[in-house]
mmCIF file of C-alpha atoms and ligand atoms in Angstrom:
data_model
loop_
_atom_site.group_PDB
_atom_site.id
_atom_site.type_symbol
_atom_site.label_atom_id
_atom_site.label_comp_id
_atom_site.label_asym_id
_atom_site.label_seq_id
_atom_site.Cartn_x
_atom_site.Cartn_y
_atom_site.Cartn_z
ATOM 1 C CA MET A 1 137.357 -2.090 83.018
ATOM 2 C CA LYS A 2 138.276 0.430 85.675
ATOM 3 C CA GLN A 3 137.887 -0.338 89.541
ATOM 4 C CA ASP A 4 135.366 2.470 89.951
ATOM 5 C CA GLU A 5 133.189 1.077 87.129
ATOM 6 C CA LEU A 6 133.088 -2.441 88.630
ATOM 7 C CA VAL A 7 132.285 -0.916 92.083
ATOM 8 C CA SER A 8 129.376 1.035 90.458
ATOM 9 C CA ILE A 9 128.072 -2.199 88.990
ATOM 10 C CA ALA A 10 128.231 -3.877 92.350
ATOM 11 C CA PHE A 11 126.301 -0.920 93.833
ATOM 12 C CA GLU A 12 123.618 -1.423 91.041
ATOM 13 C CA ALA A 13 123.427 -5.078 92.150
ATOM 14 C CA MET A 14 122.990 -4.091 95.755
ATOM 15 C CA LYS A 15 119.628 -2.503 94.865
ATOM 16 C CA ASN A 16 118.422 -6.033 94.220
ATOM 17 C CA ALA A 17 119.300 -7.253 97.638
ATOM 18 C CA TYR A 18 116.458 -9.210 99.312
ATOM 19 C CA ALA A 19 117.147 -8.506 103.009
ATOM 20 C CA PRO A 20 113.886 -8.241 104.878
ATOM 21 C CA TYR A 21 115.431 -9.554 108.019
ATOM 22 C CA SER A 22 118.852 -7.831 108.404
ATOM 23 C CA GLY A 23 118.139 -4.760 106.431
ATOM 24 C CA TYR A 24 121.762 -5.040 105.533
ATOM 25 C CA HIS A 25 122.193 -4.722 101.724
ATOM 26 C CA VAL A 26 125.195 -6.225 99.899
ATOM 27 C CA GLY A 27 126.062 -6.251 96.142
ATOM 28 C CA ALA A 28 128.845 -7.883 94.280
ATOM 29 C CA ALA A 29 130.215 -7.806 90.665
ATOM 30 C CA VAL A 30 132.576 -10.401 89.247
ATOM 31 C CA LEU A 31 134.695 -9.153 86.425
ATOM 32 C CA CYS A 32 135.856 -11.812 83.889
ATOM 33 C CA ARG A 33 138.944 -11.431 81.764
ATOM 34 C CA ASP A 34 136.718 -11.246 78.619
ATOM 35 C CA GLY A 35 135.066 -8.130 80.162
ATOM 36 C CA ILE A 36 131.765 -9.819 81.148
ATOM 37 C CA VAL A 37 130.480 -8.971 84.573
ATOM 38 C CA PHE A 38 128.248 -11.040 86.697
ATOM 39 C CA GLN A 39 126.127 -9.377 89.502
ATOM 40 C CA GLY A 40 124.944 -10.734 92.720
ATOM 41 C CA ALA A 41 123.081 -9.577 95.811
ATOM 42 C CA ASN A 42 122.395 -11.059 99.251
ATOM 43 C CA ILE A 43 119.190 -13.129 99.188
ATOM 44 C CA GLU A 44 117.766 -13.823 102.699
ATOM 45 C CA ASN A 45 115.449 -16.517 103.921
ATOM 46 C CA SER A 46 113.171 -16.951 106.844
ATOM 47 C CA SER A 47 115.278 -20.084 107.553
ATOM 48 C CA PHE A 48 118.218 -17.794 108.214
ATOM 49 C CA GLY A 49 120.908 -20.408 107.247
ATOM 50 C CA ALA A 50 119.551 -20.677 103.822
ATOM 51 C CA THR A 51 120.609 -17.029 103.184
ATOM 52 C CA ASN A 52 122.961 -16.458 100.274
ATOM 53 C CA CYS A 53 125.566 -13.755 100.348
ATOM 54 C CA ALA A 54 126.043 -11.377 97.611
ATOM 55 C CA GLU A 55 129.597 -12.400 96.628
ATOM 56 C CA ARG A 56 128.420 -16.049 96.411
ATOM 57 C CA SER A 57 125.441 -15.226 94.319
ATOM 58 C CA ALA A 58 127.834 -13.361 91.942
ATOM 59 C CA ILE A 59 130.414 -16.072 91.721
ATOM 60 C CA PHE A 60 127.721 -18.753 91.333
ATOM 61 C CA ALA A 61 126.255 -16.791 88.502
ATOM 62 C CA ALA A 62 129.730 -16.658 86.754
ATOM 63 C CA TYR A 63 130.212 -20.364 87.137
ATOM 64 C CA SER A 64 126.607 -21.052 86.141
ATOM 65 C CA ASN A 65 127.550 -19.262 82.932
ATOM 66 C CA GLY A 66 130.568 -21.442 82.322
ATOM 67 C CA LYS A 67 133.307 -19.229 83.748
ATOM 68 C CA ARG A 68 136.021 -20.832 85.885
ATOM 69 C CA LYS A 69 138.779 -19.731 88.291
ATOM 70 C CA ASN A 70 141.293 -18.466 85.674
ATOM 71 C CA ASP A 71 138.586 -16.492 83.871
ATOM 72 C CA ILE A 72 138.119 -14.288 86.928
ATOM 73 C CA GLU A 73 139.924 -10.922 87.129
ATOM 74 C CA ALA A 74 138.531 -8.983 90.044
ATOM 75 C CA VAL A 75 135.489 -8.906 92.359
ATOM 76 C CA ALA A 76 133.799 -5.808 93.807
ATOM 77 C CA ILE A 77 131.894 -6.291 97.141
ATOM 78 C CA VAL A 78 129.860 -3.350 98.409
ATOM 79 C CA SER A 79 127.381 -2.691 101.277
ATOM 80 C CA ASP A 80 125.415 -0.064 102.890
ATOM 81 C CA GLY A 81 126.981 -0.701 106.196
ATOM 82 C CA ASP A 82 129.079 1.706 108.431
ATOM 83 C CA ARG A 83 132.277 0.056 107.424
ATOM 84 C CA VAL A 84 133.417 -1.883 104.363
ATOM 85 C CA CYS A 85 131.794 -5.434 104.104
ATOM 86 C CA ALA A 86 134.663 -7.931 104.354
ATOM 87 C CA PRO A 87 133.425 -11.333 103.011
ATOM 88 C CA CYS A 88 132.172 -13.669 105.795
ATOM 89 C CA GLY A 89 133.892 -16.909 106.630
ATOM 90 C CA ILE A 90 131.724 -19.068 104.432
ATOM 91 C CA CYS A 91 132.319 -16.695 101.361
ATOM 92 C CA ARG A 92 136.085 -16.639 102.010
ATOM 93 C CA GLN A 93 136.099 -20.501 101.880
ATOM 94 C CA VAL A 94 133.823 -20.681 98.754
ATOM 95 C CA LEU A 95 135.740 -17.952 96.995
ATOM 96 C CA SER A 96 139.188 -19.490 97.768
ATOM 97 C CA GLU A 97 138.185 -22.414 95.623
ATOM 98 C CA LEU A 98 136.479 -20.434 92.732
ATOM 99 C CA ILE A 99 138.634 -17.386 92.236
ATOM 100 C CA PRO A 100 142.447 -16.764 92.130
ATOM 101 C CA MET A 101 143.948 -16.100 95.524
ATOM 102 C CA ASP A 102 145.642 -12.863 94.212
ATOM 103 C CA ALA A 103 142.540 -11.457 92.357
ATOM 104 C CA PRO A 104 141.767 -7.939 93.674
ATOM 105 C CA LEU A 105 138.710 -7.624 95.918
ATOM 106 C CA TYR A 106 137.484 -4.139 95.833
ATOM 107 C CA LEU A 107 135.470 -3.405 99.065
ATOM 108 C CA SER A 108 133.469 -0.314 99.518
ATOM 109 C CA ASN A 109 130.574 1.175 101.389
ATOM 110 C CA GLY A 110 130.476 4.279 99.470
ATOM 111 C CA LYS A 111 132.590 6.227 102.054
ATOM 112 C CA GLU A 112 135.551 4.025 102.457
ATOM 113 C CA SER A 113 137.158 1.597 100.138
ATOM 114 C CA LEU A 114 139.967 -0.976 100.426
ATOM 115 C CA THR A 115 141.618 -3.511 97.985
ATOM 116 C CA MET A 116 141.998 -6.939 99.461
ATOM 117 C CA THR A 117 142.897 -10.404 98.176
ATOM 118 C CA LEU A 118 141.700 -13.865 99.453
ATOM 119 C CA GLY A 119 145.377 -14.733 100.032
ATOM 120 C CA LYS A 120 145.269 -11.950 102.706
ATOM 121 C CA LEU A 121 141.818 -12.724 104.094
ATOM 122 C CA LEU A 122 142.267 -16.552 104.162
ATOM 123 C CA PRO A 123 145.757 -17.566 104.523
ATOM 124 C CA MET A 124 146.410 -21.360 104.777
ATOM 125 C CA ALA A 125 143.034 -21.997 103.130
ATOM 126 C CA PHE A 126 141.687 -25.568 103.201
ATOM 127 C CA GLY A 127 141.309 -26.678 99.656
ATOM 128 C CA MET A 128 140.942 -29.183 96.935
ATOM 129 C CA GLU A 129 144.506 -30.449 97.224
ATOM 130 C CA ASP A 130 143.860 -31.431 100.893
ATOM 131 C CA VAL A 131 140.934 -33.625 99.759
ATOM 132 C CA ILE A 132 141.975 -35.091 96.534
ATOM 133 C CA ARG A 133 145.462 -36.850 96.968
HETATM 134 N N1 THU B 1 126.307 -10.732 103.859
HETATM 135 C C1 THU B 1 126.714 -10.818 102.487
HETATM 136 O O1 THU B 1 126.052 -10.772 101.487
HETATM 137 N N2 THU B 1 128.060 -10.927 102.357
HETATM 138 C C2 THU B 1 128.901 -11.060 103.381
HETATM 139 O O2 THU B 1 130.084 -11.259 103.204
HETATM 140 C C3 THU B 1 128.517 -10.687 104.687
HETATM 141 C C4 THU B 1 127.064 -10.878 104.955
HETATM 142 C C5 THU B 1 124.872 -10.621 104.009
HETATM 143 C C6 THU B 1 124.168 -11.918 104.444
HETATM 144 C C7 THU B 1 122.906 -11.363 105.163
HETATM 145 O O3 THU B 1 121.871 -11.248 104.195
HETATM 146 C C8 THU B 1 123.322 -9.967 105.588
HETATM 147 O O4 THU B 1 124.447 -9.650 104.879
HETATM 148 C C9 THU B 1 123.585 -9.791 107.052
HETATM 149 O O5 THU B 1 124.460 -10.829 107.485
#
């Protein structure tokens, strides 16, 4: 699947964002090596800390359907913000355990786009190997 197509699927997911508090809409699409794509959107809550970001919604959907780290090929993350939405700190930590560090992350707000990796966004990540010795 082409990058543009995955980004469009993320923009489709963004339409499902539930963001009555921030008004900031985010969509994500996780592409698996078998071609299956899982979508996610940000889902806010009146107890703000209970909010789930779009990229976590999407990767949790992939894992909930049996996919694992090496099944993940690429992730698109899009927003309606003024600049591209780089994953928040919690998402960087979560994604660092669940997707390959070198998987392309396509970021777009429809005006600008950027390709990133978790390796670049979260160097020296704390991970499973630190905990399980
Ligand atoms: N948000 C995401 O969905 N992904 C990010 O990486 C950054 C923030 C959401 C959470 C909240 O619903 C809104 O954007 C404003 O923070």
